């Protein structure tokens, strides 16, 4: 595949540092739980947590909503959260990308049902042009054009997650 770099490793890390500092300011000494949406958000979550200086916990949730390049629109919960890890806590849902908005809306509703103290959303990449459901994340890394992106956690049929940058497939 002919892969073009869209966001370099350096730009990703710079922006993630800014987001970590923004979150630190917003929570001012309160514990937060970074709730990473598997599998795509793990690289982002780990880098964000390493840069975050406050007290933070990590948890994971897994949903599936996407096959190949086309969203099926149907969301299935594959790995749930445990209520005792969420109840009364400040939750920050961390996602790799928001596209139609369906996954994030589903996740926010799901987390709210577990009685957290608060819920915020943090996404590395925002593809606004493809939104079907209204959704605005509290923290956004980069707004991107309508491209199918891979790397830094994002896959194409489970491959390419290990690229240290965000790229896209150049069609000839
Ligand atoms: P939404 O529910 O917002 O349509 O989709 C969110 C999910 O779709 C993301 O978590 C991600 O798994 C997948 N997705 C959306 N756009 C892309 C993309 O450009 N590349 C990859 N690899 N996955 C995408």
CSV table of N, CA and C and ligand atoms in Angstrom, one decimal, residues 37 40 65-66 68 71 75 95-104 127 130-131 144 147-151 153-156, ligand 1:
chain,number,residue,atom,x,y,z
A,37,UNK,N,-11.0,3.3,24.5
A,37,UNK,CA,-11.9,2.5,23.7
A,37,UNK,C,-11.0,1.6,22.8
A,40,UNK,N,-8.4,0.8,19.0
A,40,UNK,CA,-7.8,1.9,18.3
A,40,UNK,C,-7.2,3.0,19.2
A,65,UNK,N,-18.1,-1.5,15.7
A,65,UNK,CA,-19.0,-0.7,14.9
A,65,UNK,C,-18.6,-0.5,13.4
A,66,UNK,N,-17.5,-1.1,13.1
A,66,UNK,CA,-16.9,-0.8,11.8
A,66,UNK,C,-16.4,-2.1,11.1
A,68,UNK,N,-14.0,-3.1,7.7
A,68,UNK,CA,-13.3,-2.5,6.5
A,68,UNK,C,-13.5,-1.0,6.4
A,71,UNK,N,-18.8,1.8,7.7
A,71,UNK,CA,-19.4,1.6,9.0
A,71,UNK,C,-20.7,0.8,8.8
A,75,UNK,N,-23.8,-1.0,16.7
A,75,UNK,CA,-22.7,-1.0,17.7
A,75,UNK,C,-23.0,-2.2,18.7
A,95,UNK,N,-11.1,8.1,22.6
A,95,UNK,CA,-11.3,7.4,21.4
A,95,UNK,C,-10.3,7.9,20.3
A,96,UNK,N,-10.1,7.0,19.4
A,96,UNK,CA,-9.1,7.4,18.3
A,96,UNK,C,-9.7,8.4,17.3
A,97,UNK,N,-10.9,8.1,16.9
A,97,UNK,CA,-11.5,9.0,15.8
A,97,UNK,C,-13.0,9.0,16.0
A,98,UNK,N,-13.6,10.2,15.7
A,98,UNK,CA,-15.1,10.3,15.6
A,98,UNK,C,-15.4,10.5,14.2
A,99,UNK,N,-16.4,9.7,13.7
A,99,UNK,CA,-16.7,9.7,12.3
A,99,UNK,C,-18.2,10.1,12.2
A,100,UNK,N,-19.1,9.1,12.2
A,100,UNK,CA,-20.5,9.4,12.1
A,100,UNK,C,-21.0,9.9,13.5
A,101,UNK,N,-20.3,9.6,14.6
A,101,UNK,CA,-20.7,10.1,15.9
A,101,UNK,C,-21.5,9.0,16.7
A,102,UNK,N,-21.8,7.9,16.0
A,102,UNK,CA,-22.7,6.9,16.6
A,102,UNK,C,-22.0,6.2,17.8
A,103,UNK,N,-20.7,5.9,17.6
A,103,UNK,CA,-20.0,5.1,18.7
A,103,UNK,C,-19.9,6.0,20.0
A,104,UNK,N,-19.5,7.2,19.8
A,104,UNK,CA,-19.3,8.1,21.0
A,104,UNK,C,-20.7,8.3,21.7
A,127,UNK,N,-13.5,13.7,12.2
A,127,UNK,CA,-13.9,13.8,10.8
A,127,UNK,C,-15.3,14.4,10.7
A,130,UNK,N,-18.3,13.7,8.1
A,130,UNK,CA,-19.0,12.4,8.0
A,130,UNK,C,-20.1,12.2,9.1
A,131,UNK,N,-20.3,13.3,9.9
A,131,UNK,CA,-21.2,13.2,11.0
A,131,UNK,C,-22.6,12.8,10.6
A,144,UNK,N,-9.8,16.5,10.8
A,144,UNK,CA,-9.2,16.0,9.5
A,144,UNK,C,-10.3,15.9,8.4
A,147,UNK,N,-11.0,11.3,5.0
A,147,UNK,CA,-10.0,10.4,4.5
A,147,UNK,C,-10.0,9.1,5.4
A,148,UNK,N,-9.8,7.9,4.8
A,148,UNK,CA,-9.7,6.8,5.7
A,148,UNK,C,-8.2,6.7,6.2
A,149,UNK,N,-8.1,6.9,7.5
A,149,UNK,CA,-6.8,7.0,8.1
A,149,UNK,C,-6.4,5.7,8.8
A,150,UNK,N,-5.0,5.5,8.8
A,150,UNK,CA,-4.5,4.3,9.5
A,150,UNK,C,-3.3,4.8,10.3
A,151,UNK,N,-2.8,3.9,11.2
A,151,UNK,CA,-1.6,4.2,12.0
A,151,UNK,C,-1.9,4.7,13.3
A,153,UNK,N,-2.6,3.3,16.1
A,153,UNK,CA,-3.7,2.6,16.7
A,153,UNK,C,-4.8,2.3,15.7
A,154,UNK,N,-4.9,3.1,14.6
A,154,UNK,CA,-6.0,2.9,13.6
A,154,UNK,C,-5.6,1.8,12.6
A,155,UNK,N,-6.5,1.0,12.3
A,155,UNK,CA,-6.2,-0.2,11.5
A,155,UNK,C,-6.9,-0.2,10.1
A,156,UNK,N,-6.3,-1.0,9.3
A,156,UNK,CA,-7.1,-1.4,8.1
A,156,UNK,C,-7.1,-2.9,8.1
B,1,LIG,P1,-18.4,6.4,14.3
B,1,LIG,O1,-19.3,5.5,15.2
B,1,LIG,O2,-18.1,7.7,14.8
B,1,LIG,O3,-18.8,6.3,12.9
B,1,LIG,O4,-17.0,5.5,14.2
B,1,LIG,C1,-16.0,5.5,15.1
B,1,LIG,C2,-15.2,4.3,14.8
B,1,LIG,O5,-15.1,4.0,13.4
B,1,LIG,C3,-13.8,4.5,15.2
B,1,LIG,O6,-13.6,4.2,16.6
B,1,LIG,C4,-12.9,3.7,14.3
B,1,LIG,O7,-12.8,2.4,14.8
B,1,LIG,C5,-13.8,3.6,13.0
B,1,LIG,N1,-13.3,4.6,12.0
B,1,LIG,C6,-13.9,5.7,11.6
B,1,LIG,N2,-13.1,6.3,10.6
B,1,LIG,C7,-12.0,5.6,10.5
B,1,LIG,C8,-10.8,5.8,9.7
B,1,LIG,O8,-10.6,6.7,8.9
B,1,LIG,N3,-9.9,4.8,9.8
B,1,LIG,C9,-10.0,3.8,10.7
B,1,LIG,N4,-9.0,2.9,10.7
B,1,LIG,N5,-11.1,3.6,11.4
B,1,LIG,C10,-12.1,4.5,11.4
